[in-house]
Amino acid sequence: EVRLVESGGALVQPGGSLRLSCSGSGFTFKMYWMHWVRQAPGKGLEWVSRIYSDGSIRDYADSVKGRYAISRDNAKGFLYLEMKTLRAEDTAVYYCARATGDSTFRAFDIWGQGTVVTVSS
Amino acid sequence: DIQMTQSPSSLSASVGDRVTITCRASQSISDFLNWYQQNPGKAPKLLIFGASNLQSGVPARFSGSKSGADFTLTITGLQPEDFATYYCQQTYNSPRTFGQGTKVEVK
């Protein structure tokens, strides 16, 4: 079964840090672009970051640039999101997602169940 | 950044109805437009990719189309499990922006 499982969500104080993990299984993890998407309580989906299959290309939403860092370990099948200087507005469910190739329009075909990050004092 | 404008933000419908949701991009995105369904407390699920291609396993009552700058998701014969929120997304360039969402509610 193709699967993504996130972990690492927690309650953290403003200004704090957190690292999220996403484990991929049932597919050749190293061949895919991977993304993080978040959803604040009662709000819509917001794309956060992406990383190329070999890790050589990474980019970020303006709202997290300079504070978040995406990375991956293809040998272990893991995707990570290092989050620093957290703010209340970073409170959200964070999803990892797999993107398909150009011929299938780079859609996000597999999603994890999400992990909850709450930034509050 | 490409802005995705989705309409309506919500609609009320009955089982068996035909439902149409529209999405417009702020610039050309070719056919790099995808549709997702999200149920409360669940992850989004891919329905349509590349404007009109049905994802494997998705019922044929879902369809997507493009006319000029407008993209449309149509549900023909709404089923009880289709009451959910639907999002469009462009994957033409980065950032991969989503529409605001359309909540399909019971009439």
Short mmCIF file of C-alpha atoms in Angstrom, two decimals:
data_model
loop_
_atom_site.label_atom_id
_atom_site.label_comp_id
_atom_site.label_asym_id
_atom_site.label_seq_id
_atom_site.Cartn_x
_atom_site.Cartn_y
_atom_site.Cartn_z
CA GLU A 1 0.00 0.00 0.00
CA VAL A 2 1.26 3.44 -0.94
CA ARG A 3 1.30 5.49 2.23
CA LEU A 4 2.54 8.68 3.86
CA VAL A 5 2.56 9.09 7.63
CA GLU A 6 3.38 12.36 9.34
CA SER A 7 4.59 12.77 12.90
CA GLY A 8 6.13 15.38 15.17
CA GLY A 9 3.24 17.77 15.64
CA ALA A 10 2.99 19.32 19.10
CA LEU A 11 2.04 22.31 21.20
CA VAL A 12 4.92 24.81 21.10
CA GLN A 13 5.38 28.31 22.45
CA PRO A 14 5.72 31.32 20.14
CA GLY A 15 9.32 31.65 19.03
CA GLY A 16 9.90 27.93 19.47
CA SER A 17 11.01 25.26 17.05
CA LEU A 18 9.69 21.93 15.84
CA ARG A 19 10.63 19.25 13.33
CA LEU A 20 7.98 17.36 11.43
CA SER A 21 8.62 14.01 9.77
CA CYS A 22 6.83 12.19 7.00
CA SER A 23 7.48 8.53 6.27
CA GLY A 24 6.79 7.22 2.80
CA SER A 25 6.22 3.55 2.02
CA GLY A 26 4.91 1.36 -0.77
CA PHE A 27 6.57 3.39 -3.52
CA THR A 28 10.04 4.42 -4.67
CA PHE A 29 10.33 7.50 -2.47
CA LYS A 30 13.50 8.83 -4.08
CA MET A 31 11.80 9.32 -7.45
CA TYR A 32 9.21 11.90 -6.39
CA TRP A 33 8.93 15.58 -5.64
CA MET A 34 7.51 15.92 -2.12
CA HIS A 35 5.52 18.80 -0.65
CA TRP A 36 4.22 20.15 2.62
CA VAL A 37 0.75 21.72 2.75
CA ARG A 38 -0.92 23.18 5.83
CA GLN A 39 -4.45 24.03 6.87
CA ALA A 40 -5.17 26.45 9.68
CA PRO A 41 -8.26 25.73 11.79
CA GLY A 42 -11.39 26.37 9.74
CA LYS A 43 -9.37 27.64 6.76
CA GLY A 44 -8.35 26.43 3.33
CA LEU A 45 -5.26 24.67 2.08
CA GLU A 46 -1.96 26.56 1.94
CA TRP A 47 1.07 25.21 0.10
CA VAL A 48 4.19 25.48 2.28
CA SER A 49 7.25 23.95 0.65
CA ARG A 50 8.57 21.44 -1.88
CA ILE A 51 11.73 19.46 -2.49
CA TYR A 52 12.99 17.76 -5.63
CA SER A 53 13.54 14.02 -5.71
CA ASP A 54 17.29 14.30 -5.04
CA GLY A 55 16.97 17.27 -2.69
CA SER A 56 18.74 19.67 -5.05
CA ILE A 57 15.78 22.04 -5.45
CA ARG A 58 13.76 23.43 -2.56
CA ASP A 59 11.39 26.30 -2.27
CA TYR A 60 9.01 27.87 0.15
CA ALA A 61 5.91 29.99 0.54
CA ASP A 62 6.73 33.60 1.38
CA SER A 63 4.95 33.15 4.72
CA VAL A 64 7.57 30.64 5.93
CA LYS A 65 10.68 31.59 3.95
CA GLY A 66 13.70 31.99 6.20
CA ARG A 67 12.01 30.17 9.09
CA TYR A 68 11.27 26.72 7.66
CA ALA A 69 13.63 24.23 6.04
CA ILE A 70 12.59 21.18 4.04
CA SER A 71 14.82 18.16 3.67
CA ARG A 72 14.66 14.47 2.87
CA ASP A 73 16.49 11.22 3.49
CA ASN A 74 15.88 9.01 0.47
CA ALA A 75 17.71 6.08 1.98
CA LYS A 76 15.23 6.00 4.86
CA GLY A 77 12.19 7.22 2.91
CA PHE A 78 11.64 10.28 5.06
CA LEU A 79 10.66 13.87 4.41
CA TYR A 80 11.25 16.55 7.05
CA LEU A 81 10.14 20.08 7.83
CA GLU A 82 12.26 22.03 10.30
CA MET A 83 10.26 24.95 11.67
CA LYS A 84 11.81 27.81 13.64
CA THR A 85 10.65 31.11 15.13
CA LEU A 86 7.11 29.77 15.19
CA ARG A 87 4.18 32.17 15.31
CA ALA A 88 0.55 31.80 16.29
CA GLU A 89 -0.38 31.97 12.62
CA ASP A 90 1.66 28.80 11.96
CA THR A 91 -0.94 26.83 13.90
CA ALA A 92 -2.33 24.28 11.46
CA VAL A 93 -2.62 20.68 10.40
CA TYR A 94 0.48 19.94 8.33
CA TYR A 95 0.20 17.43 5.51
CA CYS A 96 2.94 15.89 3.42
CA ALA A 97 2.01 15.03 -0.14
CA ARG A 98 3.54 13.23 -3.10
CA ALA A 99 3.51 14.94 -6.48
CA THR A 100 3.12 13.10 -9.76
CA GLY A 101 5.27 13.81 -12.80
CA ASP A 102 4.91 16.41 -15.54
CA SER A 103 2.90 14.05 -17.75
CA THR A 104 0.25 13.83 -15.04
CA PHE A 105 0.37 17.52 -14.29
CA ARG A 106 2.29 17.35 -11.01
CA ALA A 107 -0.87 16.68 -9.02
CA PHE A 108 -0.68 15.69 -5.36
CA ASP A 109 -1.88 12.10 -5.59
CA ILE A 110 -0.95 10.76 -2.16
CA TRP A 111 -1.43 12.63 1.13
CA GLY A 112 -0.62 11.79 4.70
CA GLN A 113 -3.21 11.97 7.46
CA GLY A 114 -1.73 15.20 8.84
CA THR A 115 -0.01 16.23 12.06
CA VAL A 116 -1.21 19.07 14.28
CA VAL A 117 1.02 21.99 15.18
CA THR A 118 -0.28 24.43 17.77
CA VAL A 119 1.68 27.57 18.57
CA SER A 120 0.46 29.10 21.80
CA SER A 121 1.71 30.25 25.17
CA ASP B 1 2.25 34.27 -7.53
CA ILE B 2 -0.74 32.85 -9.42
CA GLN B 3 -4.03 33.57 -7.66
CA MET B 4 -6.80 30.99 -7.90
CA THR B 5 -10.34 32.33 -7.58
CA GLN B 6 -12.91 29.66 -6.85
CA SER B 7 -16.67 30.13 -6.86
CA PRO B 8 -19.02 29.81 -5.19
CA SER B 9 -17.57 29.61 -1.68
CA SER B 10 -20.49 27.41 -0.69
CA LEU B 11 -23.60 25.91 -2.21
CA SER B 12 -26.60 23.89 -1.08
CA ALA B 13 -27.69 20.88 -3.07
CA SER B 14 -29.73 17.70 -2.83
CA VAL B 15 -28.85 14.11 -3.58
CA GLY B 16 -29.13 13.58 -7.32
CA ASP B 17 -28.41 17.19 -8.24
CA ARG B 18 -25.87 18.35 -10.78
CA VAL B 19 -23.29 20.60 -9.11
CA THR B 20 -20.81 22.91 -10.81
CA ILE B 21 -17.81 24.62 -9.21
CA THR B 22 -15.62 27.08 -11.09
CA CYS B 23 -12.00 28.10 -10.72
CA ARG B 24 -10.12 30.86 -12.53
CA ALA B 25 -6.40 31.52 -12.52
CA SER B 26 -4.90 35.01 -12.52
CA GLN B 27 -2.69 34.03 -15.46
CA SER B 28 -2.40 31.22 -17.95
CA ILE B 29 -1.72 27.82 -16.37
CA SER B 30 -2.21 25.65 -19.46
CA ASP B 31 -3.99 22.54 -18.16
CA PHE B 32 -2.11 22.38 -14.85
CA LEU B 33 -5.27 22.48 -12.79
CA ASN B 34 -6.25 19.84 -10.28
CA TRP B 35 -9.32 19.28 -8.11
CA TYR B 36 -9.40 17.82 -4.61
CA GLN B 37 -12.16 16.73 -2.25
CA GLN B 38 -11.79 17.10 1.49
CA ASN B 39 -14.06 15.71 4.16
CA PRO B 40 -13.95 17.14 7.71
CA GLY B 41 -10.93 15.94 9.65
CA LYS B 42 -9.53 14.11 6.63
CA ALA B 43 -6.73 14.71 4.17
CA PRO B 44 -7.57 16.04 0.70
CA LYS B 45 -8.16 13.47 -2.01
CA LEU B 46 -7.22 13.98 -5.65
CA LEU B 47 -10.24 13.82 -7.98
CA ILE B 48 -9.18 15.38 -11.27
CA PHE B 49 -5.71 16.19 -12.63
CA GLY B 50 -4.72 18.13 -15.70
CA ALA B 51 -8.11 19.89 -15.85
CA SER B 52 -10.08 16.91 -17.12
CA ASN B 53 -8.41 13.61 -16.23
CA LEU B 54 -10.19 11.43 -13.71
CA GLN B 55 -7.92 10.04 -11.02
CA SER B 56 -7.95 6.26 -10.73
CA GLY B 57 -10.69 5.02 -8.43
CA VAL B 58 -12.74 8.21 -8.55
CA PRO B 59 -16.36 7.73 -9.60
CA ALA B 60 -17.28 8.80 -13.13
CA ARG B 61 -19.91 11.26 -11.82
CA PHE B 62 -16.98 13.63 -11.27
CA SER B 63 -15.70 15.45 -14.32
CA GLY B 64 -13.50 18.41 -15.10
CA SER B 65 -13.39 20.79 -18.02
CA LYS B 66 -11.76 23.96 -19.26
CA SER B 67 -13.26 26.81 -21.22
CA GLY B 68 -10.98 29.73 -21.87
CA ALA B 69 -9.63 30.86 -18.51
CA ASP B 70 -12.29 29.02 -16.52
CA PHE B 71 -11.98 25.53 -15.12
CA THR B 72 -15.03 23.62 -13.96
CA LEU B 73 -15.63 20.67 -11.68
CA THR B 74 -18.98 19.00 -12.26
CA ILE B 75 -20.64 16.37 -10.11
CA THR B 76 -23.48 14.71 -12.01
CA GLY B 77 -25.88 12.95 -9.68
CA LEU B 78 -24.68 14.11 -6.26
CA GLN B 79 -24.33 11.28 -3.75
CA PRO B 80 -24.46 11.52 0.08
CA GLU B 81 -20.70 10.99 0.34
CA ASP B 82 -20.07 13.97 -1.95
CA PHE B 83 -21.05 16.57 0.65
CA ALA B 84 -17.58 17.92 1.30
CA THR B 85 -15.28 20.82 0.49
CA TYR B 86 -13.64 21.01 -2.92
CA TYR B 87 -10.42 22.81 -3.82
CA CYS B 88 -8.79 23.65 -7.11
CA GLN B 89 -4.99 23.93 -7.33
CA GLN B 90 -2.60 25.10 -9.99
CA THR B 91 0.64 23.17 -10.47
CA TYR B 92 1.89 25.26 -13.39
CA ASN B 93 4.52 26.98 -11.29
CA SER B 94 5.61 27.58 -7.74
CA PRO B 95 4.07 28.37 -5.31
CA ARG B 96 1.45 25.71 -5.91
CA THR B 97 -1.59 27.81 -5.02
CA PHE B 98 -5.05 26.55 -4.06
CA GLY B 99 -8.45 28.11 -4.48
CA GLN B 100 -10.32 29.18 -1.36
CA GLY B 101 -12.54 26.10 -1.39
CA THR B 102 -16.20 25.39 -2.08
CA LYS B 103 -18.28 23.73 0.60
CA VAL B 104 -21.10 21.59 -0.78
CA GLU B 105 -23.82 21.36 1.84
CA VAL B 106 -27.12 19.54 2.16
CA LYS B 107 -30.08 21.59 1.00
#
